[in-house]
Short mmCIF file of C-alpha atoms in Angstrom, two decimals:
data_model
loop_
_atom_site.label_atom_id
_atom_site.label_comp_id
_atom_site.label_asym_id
_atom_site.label_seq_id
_atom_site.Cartn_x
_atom_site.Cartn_y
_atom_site.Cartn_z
CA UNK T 1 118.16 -88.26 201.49
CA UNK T 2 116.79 -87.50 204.91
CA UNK T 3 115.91 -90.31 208.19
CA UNK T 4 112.91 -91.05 206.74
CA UNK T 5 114.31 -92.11 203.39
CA UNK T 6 116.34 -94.35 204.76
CA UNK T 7 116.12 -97.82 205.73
CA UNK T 8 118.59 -98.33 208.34
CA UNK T 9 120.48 -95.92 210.54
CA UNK T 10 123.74 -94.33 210.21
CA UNK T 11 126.80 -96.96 210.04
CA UNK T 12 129.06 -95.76 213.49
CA UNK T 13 132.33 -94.02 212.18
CA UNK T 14 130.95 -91.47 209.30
CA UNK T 15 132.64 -89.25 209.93
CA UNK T 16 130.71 -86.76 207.27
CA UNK T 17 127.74 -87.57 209.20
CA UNK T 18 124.69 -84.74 208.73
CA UNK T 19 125.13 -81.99 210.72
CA UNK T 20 122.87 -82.16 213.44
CA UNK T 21 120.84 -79.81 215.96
CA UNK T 22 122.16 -81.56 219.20
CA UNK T 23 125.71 -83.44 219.79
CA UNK T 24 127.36 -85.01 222.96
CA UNK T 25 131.54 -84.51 222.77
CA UNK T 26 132.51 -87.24 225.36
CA UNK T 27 135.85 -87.70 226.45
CA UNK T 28 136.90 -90.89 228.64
CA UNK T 29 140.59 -92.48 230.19
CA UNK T 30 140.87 -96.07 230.65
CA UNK T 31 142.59 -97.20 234.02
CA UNK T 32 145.62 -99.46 233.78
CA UNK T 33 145.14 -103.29 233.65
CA UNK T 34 143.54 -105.69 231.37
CA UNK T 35 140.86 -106.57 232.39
CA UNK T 36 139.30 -102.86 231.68
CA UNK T 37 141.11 -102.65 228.45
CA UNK T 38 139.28 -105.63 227.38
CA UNK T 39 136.13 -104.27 227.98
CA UNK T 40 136.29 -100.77 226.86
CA UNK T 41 137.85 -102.68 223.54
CA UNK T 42 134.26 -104.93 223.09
CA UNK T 43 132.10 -101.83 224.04
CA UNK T 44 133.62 -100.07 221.15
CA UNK T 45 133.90 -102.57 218.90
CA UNK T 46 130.27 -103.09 219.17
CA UNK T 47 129.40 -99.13 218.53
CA UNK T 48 127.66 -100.03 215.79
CA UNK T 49 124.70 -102.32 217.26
CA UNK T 50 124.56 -99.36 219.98
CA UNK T 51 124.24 -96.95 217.27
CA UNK T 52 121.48 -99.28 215.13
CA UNK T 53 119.32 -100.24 218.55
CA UNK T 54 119.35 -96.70 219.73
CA UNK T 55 118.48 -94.39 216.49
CA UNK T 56 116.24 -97.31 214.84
CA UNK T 57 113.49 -95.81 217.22
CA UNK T 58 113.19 -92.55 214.56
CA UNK T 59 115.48 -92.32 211.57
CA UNK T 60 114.92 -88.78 211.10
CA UNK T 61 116.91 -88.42 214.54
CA UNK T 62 119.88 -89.09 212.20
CA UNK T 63 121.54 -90.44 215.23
CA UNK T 64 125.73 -90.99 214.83
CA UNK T 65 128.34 -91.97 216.28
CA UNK T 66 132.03 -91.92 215.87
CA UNK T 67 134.84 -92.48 218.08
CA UNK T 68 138.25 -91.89 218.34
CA UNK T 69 141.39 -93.35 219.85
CA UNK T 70 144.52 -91.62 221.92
CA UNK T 71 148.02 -91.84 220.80
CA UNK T 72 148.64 -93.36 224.55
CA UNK T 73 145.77 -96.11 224.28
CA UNK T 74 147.10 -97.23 220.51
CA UNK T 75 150.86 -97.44 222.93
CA UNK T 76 148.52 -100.12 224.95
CA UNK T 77 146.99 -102.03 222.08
CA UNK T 78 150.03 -104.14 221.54
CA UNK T 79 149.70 -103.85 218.11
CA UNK T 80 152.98 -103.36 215.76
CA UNK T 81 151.13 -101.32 212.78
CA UNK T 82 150.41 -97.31 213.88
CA UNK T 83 148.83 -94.54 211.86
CA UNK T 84 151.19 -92.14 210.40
CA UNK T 85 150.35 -88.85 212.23
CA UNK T 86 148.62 -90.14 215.09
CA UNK T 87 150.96 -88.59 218.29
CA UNK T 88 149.48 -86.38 221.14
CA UNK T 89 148.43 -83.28 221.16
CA UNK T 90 151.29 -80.87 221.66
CA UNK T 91 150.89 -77.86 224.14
CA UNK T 92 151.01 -74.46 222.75
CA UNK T 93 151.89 -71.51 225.08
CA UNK T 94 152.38 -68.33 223.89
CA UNK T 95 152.41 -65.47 227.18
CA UNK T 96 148.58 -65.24 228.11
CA UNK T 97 147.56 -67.57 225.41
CA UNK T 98 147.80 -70.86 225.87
CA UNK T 99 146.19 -74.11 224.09
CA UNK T 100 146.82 -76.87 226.95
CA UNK T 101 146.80 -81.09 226.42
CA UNK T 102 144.22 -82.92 228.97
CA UNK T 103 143.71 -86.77 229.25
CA UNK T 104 141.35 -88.68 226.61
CA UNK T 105 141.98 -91.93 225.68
CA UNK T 106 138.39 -92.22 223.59
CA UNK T 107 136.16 -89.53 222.06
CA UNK T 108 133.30 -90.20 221.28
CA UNK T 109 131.46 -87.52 219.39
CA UNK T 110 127.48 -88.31 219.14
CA UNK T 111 125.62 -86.29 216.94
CA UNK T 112 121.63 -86.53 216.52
CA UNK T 113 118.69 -84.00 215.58
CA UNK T 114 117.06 -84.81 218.62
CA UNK T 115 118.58 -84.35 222.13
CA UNK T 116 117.11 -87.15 223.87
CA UNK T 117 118.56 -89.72 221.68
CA UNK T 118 122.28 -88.07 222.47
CA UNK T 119 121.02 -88.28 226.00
CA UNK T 120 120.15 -92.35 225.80
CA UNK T 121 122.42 -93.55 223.37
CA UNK T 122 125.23 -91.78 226.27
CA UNK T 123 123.01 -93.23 228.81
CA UNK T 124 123.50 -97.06 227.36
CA UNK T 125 127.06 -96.79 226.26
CA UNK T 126 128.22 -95.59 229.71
CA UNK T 127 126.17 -98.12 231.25
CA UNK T 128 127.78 -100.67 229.18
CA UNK T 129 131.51 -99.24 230.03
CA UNK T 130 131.11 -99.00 233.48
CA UNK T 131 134.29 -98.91 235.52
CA UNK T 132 136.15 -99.62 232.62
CA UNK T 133 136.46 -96.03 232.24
CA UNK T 134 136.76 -92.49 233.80
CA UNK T 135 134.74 -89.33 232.10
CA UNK T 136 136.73 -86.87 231.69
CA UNK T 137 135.05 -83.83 229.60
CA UNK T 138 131.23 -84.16 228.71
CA UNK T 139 129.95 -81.03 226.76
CA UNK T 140 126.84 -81.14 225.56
CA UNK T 141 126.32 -79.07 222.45
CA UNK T 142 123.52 -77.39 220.55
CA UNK T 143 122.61 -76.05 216.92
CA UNK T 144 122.25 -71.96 218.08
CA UNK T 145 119.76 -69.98 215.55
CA UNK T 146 121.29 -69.90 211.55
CA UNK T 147 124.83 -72.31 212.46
CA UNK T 148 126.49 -69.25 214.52
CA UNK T 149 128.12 -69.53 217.42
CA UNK T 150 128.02 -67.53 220.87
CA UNK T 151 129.87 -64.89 219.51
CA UNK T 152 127.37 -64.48 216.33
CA UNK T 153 128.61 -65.30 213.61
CA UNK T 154 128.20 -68.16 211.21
CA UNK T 155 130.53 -71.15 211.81
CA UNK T 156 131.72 -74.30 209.71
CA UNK T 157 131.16 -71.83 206.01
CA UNK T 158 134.31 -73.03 205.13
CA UNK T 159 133.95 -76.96 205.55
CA UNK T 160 133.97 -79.07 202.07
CA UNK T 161 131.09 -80.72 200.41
CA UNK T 162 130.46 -83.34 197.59
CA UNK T 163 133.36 -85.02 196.70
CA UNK T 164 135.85 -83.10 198.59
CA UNK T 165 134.74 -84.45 201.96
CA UNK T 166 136.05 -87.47 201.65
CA UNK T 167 139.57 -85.95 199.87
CA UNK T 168 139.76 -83.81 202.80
CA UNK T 169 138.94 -86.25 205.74
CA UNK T 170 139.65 -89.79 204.89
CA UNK T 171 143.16 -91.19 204.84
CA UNK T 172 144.25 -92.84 201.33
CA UNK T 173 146.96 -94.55 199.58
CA UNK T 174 149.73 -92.38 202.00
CA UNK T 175 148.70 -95.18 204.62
CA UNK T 176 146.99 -97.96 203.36
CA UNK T 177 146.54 -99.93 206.67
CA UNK T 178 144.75 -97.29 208.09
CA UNK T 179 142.78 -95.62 204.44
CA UNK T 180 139.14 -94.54 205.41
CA UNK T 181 140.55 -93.69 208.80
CA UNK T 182 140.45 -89.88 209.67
CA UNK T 183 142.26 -87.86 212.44
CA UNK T 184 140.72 -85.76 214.73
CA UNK T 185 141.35 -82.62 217.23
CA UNK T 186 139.17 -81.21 220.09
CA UNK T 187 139.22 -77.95 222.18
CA UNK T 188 137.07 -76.52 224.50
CA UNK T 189 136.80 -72.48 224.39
CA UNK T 190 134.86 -70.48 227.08
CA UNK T 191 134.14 -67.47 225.62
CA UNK T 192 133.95 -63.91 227.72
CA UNK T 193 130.83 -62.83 226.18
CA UNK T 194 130.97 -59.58 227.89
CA UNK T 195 134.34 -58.55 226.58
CA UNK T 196 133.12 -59.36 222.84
CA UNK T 197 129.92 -57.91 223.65
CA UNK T 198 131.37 -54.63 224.53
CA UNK T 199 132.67 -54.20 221.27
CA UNK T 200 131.40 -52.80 218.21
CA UNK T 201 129.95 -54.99 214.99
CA UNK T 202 132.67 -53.39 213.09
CA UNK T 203 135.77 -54.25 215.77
CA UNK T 204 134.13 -58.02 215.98
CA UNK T 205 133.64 -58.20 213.01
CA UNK T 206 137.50 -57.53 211.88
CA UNK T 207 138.23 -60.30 214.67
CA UNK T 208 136.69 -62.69 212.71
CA UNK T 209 137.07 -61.54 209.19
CA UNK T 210 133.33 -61.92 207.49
CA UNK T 211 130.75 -59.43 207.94
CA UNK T 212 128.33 -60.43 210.78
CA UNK T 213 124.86 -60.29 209.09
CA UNK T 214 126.00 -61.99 205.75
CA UNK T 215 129.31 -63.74 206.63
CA UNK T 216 130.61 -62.52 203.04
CA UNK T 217 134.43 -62.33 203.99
CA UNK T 218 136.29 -59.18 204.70
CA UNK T 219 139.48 -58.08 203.83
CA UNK T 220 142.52 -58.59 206.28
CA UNK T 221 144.03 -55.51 207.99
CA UNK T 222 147.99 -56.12 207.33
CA UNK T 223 150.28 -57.08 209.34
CA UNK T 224 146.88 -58.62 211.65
CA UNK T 225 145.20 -61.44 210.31
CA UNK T 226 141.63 -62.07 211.16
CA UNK T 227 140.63 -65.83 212.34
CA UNK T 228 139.89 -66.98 208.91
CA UNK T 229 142.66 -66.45 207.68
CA UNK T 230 144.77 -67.80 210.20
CA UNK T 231 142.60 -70.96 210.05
CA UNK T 232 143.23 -71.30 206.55
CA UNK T 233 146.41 -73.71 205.69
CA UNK T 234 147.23 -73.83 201.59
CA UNK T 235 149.52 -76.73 200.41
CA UNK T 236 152.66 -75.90 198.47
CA UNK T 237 150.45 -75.38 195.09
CA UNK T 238 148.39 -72.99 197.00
CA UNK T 239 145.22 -74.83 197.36
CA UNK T 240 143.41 -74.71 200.46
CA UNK T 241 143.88 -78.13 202.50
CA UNK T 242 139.99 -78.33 203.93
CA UNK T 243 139.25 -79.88 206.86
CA UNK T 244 135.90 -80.73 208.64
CA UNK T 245 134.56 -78.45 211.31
CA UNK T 246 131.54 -79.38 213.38
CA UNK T 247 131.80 -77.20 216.00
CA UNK T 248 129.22 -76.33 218.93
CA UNK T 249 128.27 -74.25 221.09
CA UNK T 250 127.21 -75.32 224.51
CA UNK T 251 126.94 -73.84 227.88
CA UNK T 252 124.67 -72.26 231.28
CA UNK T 253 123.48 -68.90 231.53
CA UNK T 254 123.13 -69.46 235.01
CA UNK T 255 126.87 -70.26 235.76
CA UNK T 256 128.25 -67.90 232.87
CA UNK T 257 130.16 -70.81 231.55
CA UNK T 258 129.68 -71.11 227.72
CA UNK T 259 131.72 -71.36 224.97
CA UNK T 260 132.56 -73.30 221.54
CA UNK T 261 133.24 -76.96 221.43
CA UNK T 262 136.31 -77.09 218.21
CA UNK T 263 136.02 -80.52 216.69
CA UNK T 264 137.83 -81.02 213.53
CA UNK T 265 138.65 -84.07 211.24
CA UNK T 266 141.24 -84.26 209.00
CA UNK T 267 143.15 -86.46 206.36
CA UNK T 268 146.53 -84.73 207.49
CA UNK T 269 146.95 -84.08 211.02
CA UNK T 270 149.61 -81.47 210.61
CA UNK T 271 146.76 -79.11 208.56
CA UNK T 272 144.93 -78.72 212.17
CA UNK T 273 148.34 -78.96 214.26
CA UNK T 274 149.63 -75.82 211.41
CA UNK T 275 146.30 -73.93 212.00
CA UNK T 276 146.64 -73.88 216.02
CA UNK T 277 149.96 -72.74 216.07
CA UNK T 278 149.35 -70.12 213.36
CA UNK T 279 146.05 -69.16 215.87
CA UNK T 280 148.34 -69.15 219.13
CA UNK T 281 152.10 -67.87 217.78
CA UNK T 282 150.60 -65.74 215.32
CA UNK T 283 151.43 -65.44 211.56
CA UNK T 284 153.14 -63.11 211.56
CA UNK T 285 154.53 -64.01 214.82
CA UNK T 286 153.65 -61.75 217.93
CA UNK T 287 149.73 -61.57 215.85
CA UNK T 288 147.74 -64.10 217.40
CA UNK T 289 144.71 -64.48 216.56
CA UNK T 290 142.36 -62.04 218.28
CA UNK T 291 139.78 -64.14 219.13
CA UNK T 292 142.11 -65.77 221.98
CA UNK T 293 141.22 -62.35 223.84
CA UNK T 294 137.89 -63.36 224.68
CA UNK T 295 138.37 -66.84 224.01
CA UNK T 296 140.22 -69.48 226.37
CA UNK T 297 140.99 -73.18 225.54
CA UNK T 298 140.81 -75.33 228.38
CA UNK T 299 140.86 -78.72 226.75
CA UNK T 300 143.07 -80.27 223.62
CA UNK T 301 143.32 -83.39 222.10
CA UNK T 302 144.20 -85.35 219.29
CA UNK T 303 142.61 -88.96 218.59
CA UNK T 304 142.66 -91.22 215.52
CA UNK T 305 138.90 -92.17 213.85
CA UNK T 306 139.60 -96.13 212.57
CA UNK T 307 137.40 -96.99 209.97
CA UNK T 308 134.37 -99.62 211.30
CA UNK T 309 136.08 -102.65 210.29
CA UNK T 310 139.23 -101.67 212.21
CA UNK T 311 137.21 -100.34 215.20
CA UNK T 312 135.38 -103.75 215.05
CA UNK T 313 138.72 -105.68 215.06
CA UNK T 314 140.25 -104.26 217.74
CA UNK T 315 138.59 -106.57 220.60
CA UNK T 316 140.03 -109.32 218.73
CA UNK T 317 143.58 -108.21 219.04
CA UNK T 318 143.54 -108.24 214.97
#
C-alpha cells in the first residue's frame, strides 16, 4: 500500500517505516535543569500530531518519524524501570581506526519521499524545542541512483522483510516493559572518494565482498574478510541475527565532505555493538575491515526507540 492508499499518515515510531528518497538524521543534547527537560519531554511526546499535521499535506510523501533516547537522558528521567541493553556507546580504537562516542541525548531520524517535508517537519519541531535543546549533528541524507552508496555499491541488500522485520527489530517477551521498543546505533563516515576511486572494480570490489554491477556476493579471501562478512553476526545455532539498515548518503561536492550516514535498529543491541568491533578489531584480529581505509567515523551513538505509547507517557512522568 502506497501514500495514496492510505488514509492517515504514518503513526511516529515505525520503525520499519518505507524506505524513503530523502531523510534528516538529527541529533540534539538537552541542557541541565528542569525546566528544559520538561519541554523537550512534551515536544516529543507530541511527535505524533507533528508527524500527522506535517505529512497530511501529501500522503505519498510517506513522511516518518522516529526518535530515540540516550542512555544519559533515561539517567535524568527519574524513572526506576530501564531497558535491558540500553548503555552508551562504547569507543572503539584500534591504531588509525577509530569509531569515537559524541553527545546525543535524542535522535530523531525523519524519513520522507520528498525533501521539503524533511525540511518543514525539522523546521516546526525545532521551532517548537527551542532552547530546550542544542543541535548537535544534522546530516541531511539522500536516496543516490539504484540504493548505492558513494562508494557504488548497493546498500541495505541484507536488511529483513515480511515477518522478520519485526523479529529482528522489536523487543519481545526478553523485556516486557519495554516490547515494541527497538534499539538503535548511528555513525557518521566521510568517505575519501579519491582513495577508493583510485582503485580497481576488482580491488573495491573484494573490499566490500559483492560484485559491483550485480551485488551477487563474492567469496572471502582467507584470513581477510570483506565488509559483509564482518557485518554479519550468527547466533549460537548459526542463523544470521538481522538487523535494520537505512543508511544514507549525504554530502557537498563543493567542500569534499561526503560520506554514509550508518543507522541501524535492532532487537539486541549487542548484534550492532558485535558487528563494530568485528569492523574495527578485525575478525581475525589485526583484519579490520578494509573499508575503514577510506572510510572515517566521526560520530557514534547508541539511543533506545520507545514504542508511541511510552514516548507519549514520558511528559507525564508515567
Amino acid at each position: 500500500m502506497d501514500g495514496s492508499d492510505r488514509r492517515v499518515p504514518i503513526d511516529a515510531q515505525q520503525v520499519a517505516a518505507p524506505l524513503s528518497r530523502s531523510a534528516v538524521f538529527l541529533v540534539v543534547t538537552i541542557p541541565s535543569g528542569d525546566d528544559v527537560l520538561r519541554t523537550a519531554l512534551e515536544v516529543v511526546a507530541g511527535i505524533d500530531d507533528l508527524v500527522k499535521s506535517v505529512g497530511f499535506r501529501d500522503l505519498g510523501a510517506n513522511l516518518s518519524c522516529v526518535v530515540g533516547i540516550g542512555s544519559d537522558l533515561w539517567d535524568r528521567l527519574g524513572r526506576t524501570d530501564r531497558p535491558a541493553e540500553l548503555r552508551p556507546f562504547t569507543q572503539i580504537v584500534n591504531g588509525e581506526h577509530r569509531a569515537p562516542a559524541t553527545p546525543g541525548d535524542l535522535l530523531f531520524h525523519i524519513r520522507a519521499d520528498r525533501a521539503d517535508f524533511c525540511f518543514e517537519f525539522e523546521r516546526l519541531l525545532l521551532e517548537q524545542l527551542g532552547d530546550a535543546v542544542e543541535v548537535v549533528d544534522e546530516v541531511n541524507g539522500f536516496r543516490y541512483f539504484d540504493a548505492r552508496d558513494l562508494l557504488g555499491f548497493v546498500d541495505g541488500t541484507a536488511n529483513p522483510s515480511g515477518a522478520g522485520m519485526a523479529e529482528a527489530t522489536l523487543i519481545g517477551d526478553e523485556d516486557p516493559a519495554f516490547a515494541g521498543g527497538s534499539y538503535v546505533v548511528v555513525q557518521k563516515y566521510l568517505h575519501d572518494l579519491a582513495v577508493w576511486n583510485a582503485m580497481t572494480t576488482e580491488q573495491q570490489e573484494a573490499v566490500i565482498g559483492r560484485r559491483k554491477a550485480d551485488n551477487l556476493e563474492l567469496d572471502d579471501t582467507e584470513p581477510q574478510r570483506a565488509h559483509k562478512t564482518l557485518a554479519t553476526i550468527t547466533g549460537d545455532d548459526g542463523e544470521e541475527l538481522e538487523i535494520l539498515r537505512d543508511n544514507m548518503p549525504f554530502g557537498s561536492p563543493a567542500s569534499g565532505e561526503m560520506g554514509t550516514y550508518f543507522i541501524g535498529y535492532s532487537r539486541r543491541l549487542w548484534v550492532i555493538e558485535r558487528m563494530l568491533q568485528r569492523m574495527f578489531l578485525g575478525d581475525p584480529p589485526g583484519y579490520h575491515d578494509r573499508i575503514l581505509d577510506v572510510s572515517t567515523a566521526t560520530t557514534g551513538g547508541t539511543f533506545f526507540v520507545p514504542p508511541l505509547h511510552l514516548l507519549e507517557a514520558l511528559a507525564d512522568g508515567d
